[in-house]
Amino acid sequence: MTVLLRGLILHTPQNPFRTDRALEAFSDGGLALRDGQIVALGSFSEVRKQYPEAPVQDCREGVLLPGLVDTHVHYPQTRVIGAMGYSLLDWLEKRTLPLEARLSDNKLARELAREFVGLLLRNGTTTALVFGSHFQGATANLFGAAEDVGLRLIAGQICSDRMLRPELHTTPERSYAEQKMLIQRFHGRGKLRYAVTPRFALSASEGLLEVCQTLLQEHPDLHFTTHINENLEEIRTVAELFPWSRHYLHTYDRFGLVTERSCWPTTSTPPNPSWPAWPRPGRPSPTARAPTPLSAAVSSP
C-alpha cells in the first residue's frame, strides 16, 4: 500500500560539505511511502499525479525531515542529562559514574536501553554512534533494544582499566574476550555495527590500547570512537601518563587508532596545530571530529 505525506519537506540529497546549495526544500511537498520505502518525493502536486488514489496524511503543521544522525551520545547517561555544575572529572565521579556502575544489574540495563532508544527515535534520531556500557551484558542489551525498534546503531563496550571507579575497571585480557564476543554476535547484524570504545586515554593503559589496536586489525570494518581534549586537567594528566606522546592524539595514533573509521568527540579544536590527520576547514582528513557542545558546558575549563 502506498501512502502520501504532505507538508514542508527539507532534505539534503547531496553532501552539503562538498556541494553548494545542497539543501532542497518543498514548501508544499509530497512524500510517497510504500512498505516503509520512499518511492517518490517532490512537490505535492507532482507526487499526487503519480499516486492519485493513495491516501494522504496531512503533516502541514510540522516539518518532514530525514532521520537525524547523532555522532556522540552515551546510553548510560540517559538519566543524568542536564546534571551539570562540575568540571569534567568531578562531574564523572559525582554525577555519571555512580549510575554507570549500576548497569551491572541486567534488569536496570535492559530498562535503560529501551528508554534510551525510545528517546532517540521520539526526537527524530534514526542513526547513532553510541558509547555503550562498561559491562558486556548492558552493552548487549543496548544492541538488542536498538534492533527491536529498527534503529541504526554503532556502539561498543566501553573499556577502562584505571582512574575510574574500581567496579568499572577491566583488564586487557578480559576486555579482549568480552568485546570479541560482542563483535561476533552483533557486528553486521542488520543495522548494527560495532565500535571499539576506550573511554579516553586517561583511563586506558597502553596494554588496553593495544587490545583496541588488535581488534581493529582483526576486524578492519569496525569503527572506533573515544574522547579527546575535553578539559585542561584531563589534557595535562594524559601528558603525564604518556610521557612519550607529542600530543593527545599521539596517544591513540601510536596504536593505529586514527583511521578513516574513527570519530573523535571533543569540546574544542586541538591546541597543537601540528596534530596530524585532524579535520580542519579546507583540509582533507582521514578521520572525523564530533563537537559536543553539551559536554563543553560541563567539561570546561
mmCIF file with all atom_site columns, N, CA, C and O in Angstrom, residues 126-151:
data_model
loop_
_atom_site.group_PDB
_atom_site.id
_atom_site.type_symbol
_atom_site.label_atom_id
_atom_site.label_alt_id
_atom_site.label_comp_id
_atom_site.label_asym_id
_atom_site.label_entity_id
_atom_site.label_seq_id
_atom_site.pdbx_PDB_ins_code
_atom_site.Cartn_x
_atom_site.Cartn_y
_atom_site.Cartn_z
_atom_site.occupancy
_atom_site.B_iso_or_equiv
_atom_site.pdbx_formal_charge
_atom_site.auth_seq_id
_atom_site.auth_comp_id
_atom_site.auth_asym_id
_atom_site.auth_atom_id
_atom_site.pdbx_PDB_model_num
ATOM 1   N N  . THR A 1 126 ? 17.592 8.478  13.919 1.00 0.00 ? 126 THR A N  1
ATOM 2   C CA . THR A 1 126 ? 17.462 7.119  13.394 1.00 0.00 ? 126 THR A CA 1
ATOM 3   C C  . THR A 1 126 ? 18.812 6.424  13.228 1.00 0.00 ? 126 THR A C  1
ATOM 4   O O  . THR A 1 126 ? 18.861 5.227  12.939 1.00 0.00 ? 126 THR A O  1
ATOM 5   N N  . THR A 1 127 ? 19.906 7.176  13.393 1.00 0.00 ? 127 THR A N  1
ATOM 6   C CA . THR A 1 127 ? 21.253 6.609  13.351 1.00 0.00 ? 127 THR A CA 1
ATOM 7   C C  . THR A 1 127 ? 22.057 7.243  14.482 1.00 0.00 ? 127 THR A C  1
ATOM 8   O O  . THR A 1 127 ? 22.029 8.463  14.648 1.00 0.00 ? 127 THR A O  1
ATOM 9   N N  . ALA A 1 128 ? 22.782 6.427  15.261 1.00 0.00 ? 128 ALA A N  1
ATOM 10  C CA . ALA A 1 128 ? 23.537 6.988  16.376 1.00 0.00 ? 128 ALA A CA 1
ATOM 11  C C  . ALA A 1 128 ? 24.827 6.212  16.602 1.00 0.00 ? 128 ALA A C  1
ATOM 12  O O  . ALA A 1 128 ? 24.860 4.985  16.512 1.00 0.00 ? 128 ALA A O  1
ATOM 13  N N  . LEU A 1 129 ? 25.891 6.975  16.888 1.00 0.00 ? 129 LEU A N  1
ATOM 14  C CA . LEU A 1 129 ? 27.156 6.416  17.346 1.00 0.00 ? 129 LEU A CA 1
ATOM 15  C C  . LEU A 1 129 ? 27.153 6.555  18.863 1.00 0.00 ? 129 LEU A C  1
ATOM 16  O O  . LEU A 1 129 ? 27.207 7.664  19.389 1.00 0.00 ? 129 LEU A O  1
ATOM 17  N N  . VAL A 1 130 ? 27.077 5.437  19.566 1.00 0.00 ? 130 VAL A N  1
ATOM 18  C CA . VAL A 1 130 ? 26.733 5.438  20.991 1.00 0.00 ? 130 VAL A CA 1
ATOM 19  C C  . VAL A 1 130 ? 27.849 4.828  21.832 1.00 0.00 ? 130 VAL A C  1
ATOM 20  O O  . VAL A 1 130 ? 28.381 3.764  21.501 1.00 0.00 ? 130 VAL A O  1
ATOM 21  N N  . PHE A 1 131 ? 28.179 5.506  22.922 1.00 0.00 ? 131 PHE A N  1
ATOM 22  C CA . PHE A 1 131 ? 29.008 4.887  23.947 1.00 0.00 ? 131 PHE A CA 1
ATOM 23  C C  . PHE A 1 131 ? 28.131 3.903  24.710 1.00 0.00 ? 131 PHE A C  1
ATOM 24  O O  . PHE A 1 131 ? 27.119 4.282  25.292 1.00 0.00 ? 131 PHE A O  1
ATOM 25  N N  . GLY A 1 132 ? 28.531 2.641  24.695 1.00 0.00 ? 132 GLY A N  1
ATOM 26  C CA . GLY A 1 132 ? 27.778 1.621  25.409 1.00 0.00 ? 132 GLY A CA 1
ATOM 27  C C  . GLY A 1 132 ? 28.053 1.674  26.887 1.00 0.00 ? 132 GLY A C  1
ATOM 28  O O  . GLY A 1 132 ? 28.221 2.733  27.483 1.00 0.00 ? 132 GLY A O  1
ATOM 29  N N  . SER A 1 133 ? 28.117 0.518  27.507 1.00 0.00 ? 133 SER A N  1
ATOM 30  C CA . SER A 1 133 ? 28.366 0.408  28.937 1.00 0.00 ? 133 SER A CA 1
ATOM 31  C C  . SER A 1 133 ? 29.731 -0.220 29.172 1.00 0.00 ? 133 SER A C  1
ATOM 32  O O  . SER A 1 133 ? 30.307 -0.849 28.288 1.00 0.00 ? 133 SER A O  1
ATOM 33  N N  . HIS A 1 134 ? 30.233 -0.069 30.400 1.00 0.00 ? 134 HIS A N  1
ATOM 34  C CA . HIS A 1 134 ? 31.455 -0.786 30.781 1.00 0.00 ? 134 HIS A CA 1
ATOM 35  C C  . HIS A 1 134 ? 31.191 -2.282 30.935 1.00 0.00 ? 134 HIS A C  1
ATOM 36  O O  . HIS A 1 134 ? 32.142 -3.060 31.010 1.00 0.00 ? 134 HIS A O  1
ATOM 37  N N  . PHE A 1 135 ? 29.910 -2.674 30.968 1.00 0.00 ? 135 PHE A N  1
ATOM 38  C CA . PHE A 1 135 ? 29.542 -4.069 31.205 1.00 0.00 ? 135 PHE A CA 1
ATOM 39  C C  . PHE A 1 135 ? 29.072 -4.721 29.910 1.00 0.00 ? 135 PHE A C  1
ATOM 40  O O  . PHE A 1 135 ? 28.263 -4.154 29.174 1.00 0.00 ? 135 PHE A O  1
ATOM 41  N N  . GLN A 1 136 ? 29.546 -5.927 29.682 1.00 0.00 ? 136 GLN A N  1
ATOM 42  C CA . GLN A 1 136 ? 29.202 -6.633 28.448 1.00 0.00 ? 136 GLN A CA 1
ATOM 43  C C  . GLN A 1 136 ? 27.699 -6.860 28.337 1.00 0.00 ? 136 GLN A C  1
ATOM 44  O O  . GLN A 1 136 ? 27.090 -6.638 27.280 1.00 0.00 ? 136 GLN A O  1
ATOM 45  N N  . GLY A 1 137 ? 27.067 -7.277 29.424 1.00 0.00 ? 137 GLY A N  1
ATOM 46  C CA . GLY A 1 137 ? 25.642 -7.555 29.382 1.00 0.00 ? 137 GLY A CA 1
ATOM 47  C C  . GLY A 1 137 ? 24.810 -6.331 29.072 1.00 0.00 ? 137 GLY A C  1
ATOM 48  O O  . GLY A 1 137 ? 23.846 -6.393 28.293 1.00 0.00 ? 137 GLY A O  1
ATOM 49  N N  . ALA A 1 138 ? 25.163 -5.197 29.666 1.00 0.00 ? 138 ALA A N  1
ATOM 50  C CA . ALA A 1 138 ? 24.427 -3.958 29.413 1.00 0.00 ? 138 ALA A CA 1
ATOM 51  C C  . ALA A 1 138 ? 24.596 -3.511 27.971 1.00 0.00 ? 138 ALA A C  1
ATOM 52  O O  . ALA A 1 138 ? 23.654 -3.005 27.345 1.00 0.00 ? 138 ALA A O  1
ATOM 53  N N  . THR A 1 139 ? 25.784 -3.692 27.419 1.00 0.00 ? 139 THR A N  1
ATOM 54  C CA . THR A 1 139 ? 26.013 -3.330 26.024 1.00 0.00 ? 139 THR A CA 1
ATOM 55  C C  . THR A 1 139 ? 25.222 -4.235 25.094 1.00 0.00 ? 139 THR A C  1
ATOM 56  O O  . THR A 1 139 ? 24.659 -3.784 24.088 1.00 0.00 ? 139 THR A O  1
ATOM 57  N N  . ALA A 1 140 ? 25.133 -5.511 25.426 1.00 0.00 ? 140 ALA A N  1
ATOM 58  C CA . ALA A 1 140 ? 24.302 -6.427 24.635 1.00 0.00 ? 140 ALA A CA 1
ATOM 59  C C  . ALA A 1 140 ? 22.834 -6.008 24.689 1.00 0.00 ? 140 ALA A C  1
ATOM 60  O O  . ALA A 1 140 ? 22.114 -6.077 23.690 1.00 0.00 ? 140 ALA A O  1
ATOM 61  N N  . ASN A 1 141 ? 22.383 -5.539 25.850 1.00 0.00 ? 141 ASN A N  1
ATOM 62  C CA . ASN A 1 141 ? 21.009 -5.042 25.965 1.00 0.00 ? 141 ASN A CA 1
ATOM 63  C C  . ASN A 1 141 ? 20.774 -3.837 25.068 1.00 0.00 ? 141 ASN A C  1
ATOM 64  O O  . ASN A 1 141 ? 19.692 -3.678 24.494 1.00 0.00 ? 141 ASN A O  1
ATOM 65  N N  . LEU A 1 142 ? 21.771 -2.983 24.941 1.00 0.00 ? 142 LEU A N  1
ATOM 66  C CA . LEU A 1 142 ? 21.657 -1.822 24.053 1.00 0.00 ? 142 LEU A CA 1
ATOM 67  C C  . LEU A 1 142 ? 21.485 -2.264 22.607 1.00 0.00 ? 142 LEU A C  1
ATOM 68  O O  . LEU A 1 142 ? 20.593 -1.779 21.895 1.00 0.00 ? 142 LEU A O  1
ATOM 69  N N  . PHE A 1 143 ? 22.313 -3.177 22.155 1.00 0.00 ? 143 PHE A N  1
ATOM 70  C CA . PHE A 1 143 ? 22.188 -3.677 20.783 1.00 0.00 ? 143 PHE A CA 1
ATOM 71  C C  . PHE A 1 143 ? 20.808 -4.313 20.573 1.00 0.00 ? 143 PHE A C  1
ATOM 72  O O  . PHE A 1 143 ? 20.163 -4.103 19.533 1.00 0.00 ? 143 PHE A O  1
ATOM 73  N N  . GLY A 1 144 ? 20.356 -5.086 21.545 1.00 0.00 ? 144 GLY A N  1
ATOM 74  C CA . GLY A 1 144 ? 19.065 -5.741 21.403 1.00 0.00 ? 144 GLY A CA 1
ATOM 75  C C  . GLY A 1 144 ? 17.915 -4.758 21.324 1.00 0.00 ? 144 GLY A C  1
ATOM 76  O O  . GLY A 1 144 ? 16.996 -4.916 20.509 1.00 0.00 ? 144 GLY A O  1
ATOM 77  N N  . ALA A 1 145 ? 17.963 -3.714 22.164 1.00 0.00 ? 145 ALA A N  1
ATOM 78  C CA . ALA A 1 145 ? 16.901 -2.710 22.153 1.00 0.00 ? 145 ALA A CA 1
ATOM 79  C C  . ALA A 1 145 ? 16.875 -1.957 20.831 1.00 0.00 ? 145 ALA A C  1
ATOM 80  O O  . ALA A 1 145 ? 15.807 -1.654 20.292 1.00 0.00 ? 145 ALA A O  1
ATOM 81  N N  . ALA A 1 146 ? 18.053 -1.635 20.287 1.00 0.00 ? 146 ALA A N  1
ATOM 82  C CA . ALA A 1 146 ? 18.124 -0.937 19.002 1.00 0.00 ? 146 ALA A CA 1
ATOM 83  C C  . ALA A 1 146 ? 17.582 -1.808 17.874 1.00 0.00 ? 146 ALA A C  1
ATOM 84  O O  . ALA A 1 146 ? 16.849 -1.341 16.996 1.00 0.00 ? 146 ALA A O  1
ATOM 85  N N  . GLU A 1 147 ? 17.916 -3.075 17.905 1.00 0.00 ? 147 GLU A N  1
ATOM 86  C CA . GLU A 1 147 ? 17.434 -3.995 16.869 1.00 0.00 ? 147 GLU A CA 1
ATOM 87  C C  . GLU A 1 147 ? 15.915 -4.126 16.927 1.00 0.00 ? 147 GLU A C  1
ATOM 88  O O  . GLU A 1 147 ? 15.248 -4.188 15.883 1.00 0.00 ? 147 GLU A O  1
ATOM 89  N N  . ASP A 1 148 ? 15.357 -4.145 18.114 1.00 0.00 ? 148 ASP A N  1
ATOM 90  C CA . ASP A 1 148 ? 13.910 -4.309 18.272 1.00 0.00 ? 148 ASP A CA 1
ATOM 91  C C  . ASP A 1 148 ? 13.121 -3.186 17.604 1.00 0.00 ? 148 ASP A C  1
ATOM 92  O O  . ASP A 1 148 ? 12.007 -3.413 17.117 1.00 0.00 ? 148 ASP A O  1
ATOM 93  N N  . VAL A 1 149 ? 13.671 -1.960 17.592 1.00 0.00 ? 149 VAL A N  1
ATOM 94  C CA . VAL A 1 149 ? 12.931 -0.808 17.054 1.00 0.00 ? 149 VAL A CA 1
ATOM 95  C C  . VAL A 1 149 ? 13.453 -0.368 15.685 1.00 0.00 ? 149 VAL A C  1
ATOM 96  O O  . VAL A 1 149 ? 12.965 0.606  15.116 1.00 0.00 ? 149 VAL A O  1
ATOM 97  N N  . GLY A 1 150 ? 14.465 -1.058 15.152 1.00 0.00 ? 150 GLY A N  1
ATOM 98  C CA . GLY A 1 150 ? 14.976 -0.723 13.824 1.00 0.00 ? 150 GLY A CA 1
ATOM 99  C C  . GLY A 1 150 ? 15.920 0.452  13.785 1.00 0.00 ? 150 GLY A C  1
ATOM 100 O O  . GLY A 1 150 ? 16.135 1.050  12.730 1.00 0.00 ? 150 GLY A O  1
ATOM 101 N N  . LEU A 1 151 ? 16.531 0.798  14.915 1.00 0.00 ? 151 LEU A N  1
ATOM 102 C CA . LEU A 1 151 ? 17.492 1.904  14.962 1.00 0.00 ? 151 LEU A CA 1
ATOM 103 C C  . LEU A 1 151 ? 18.824 1.466  14.362 1.00 0.00 ? 151 LEU A C  1
ATOM 104 O O  . LEU A 1 151 ? 19.311 0.370  14.659 1.00 0.00 ? 151 LEU A O  1
#
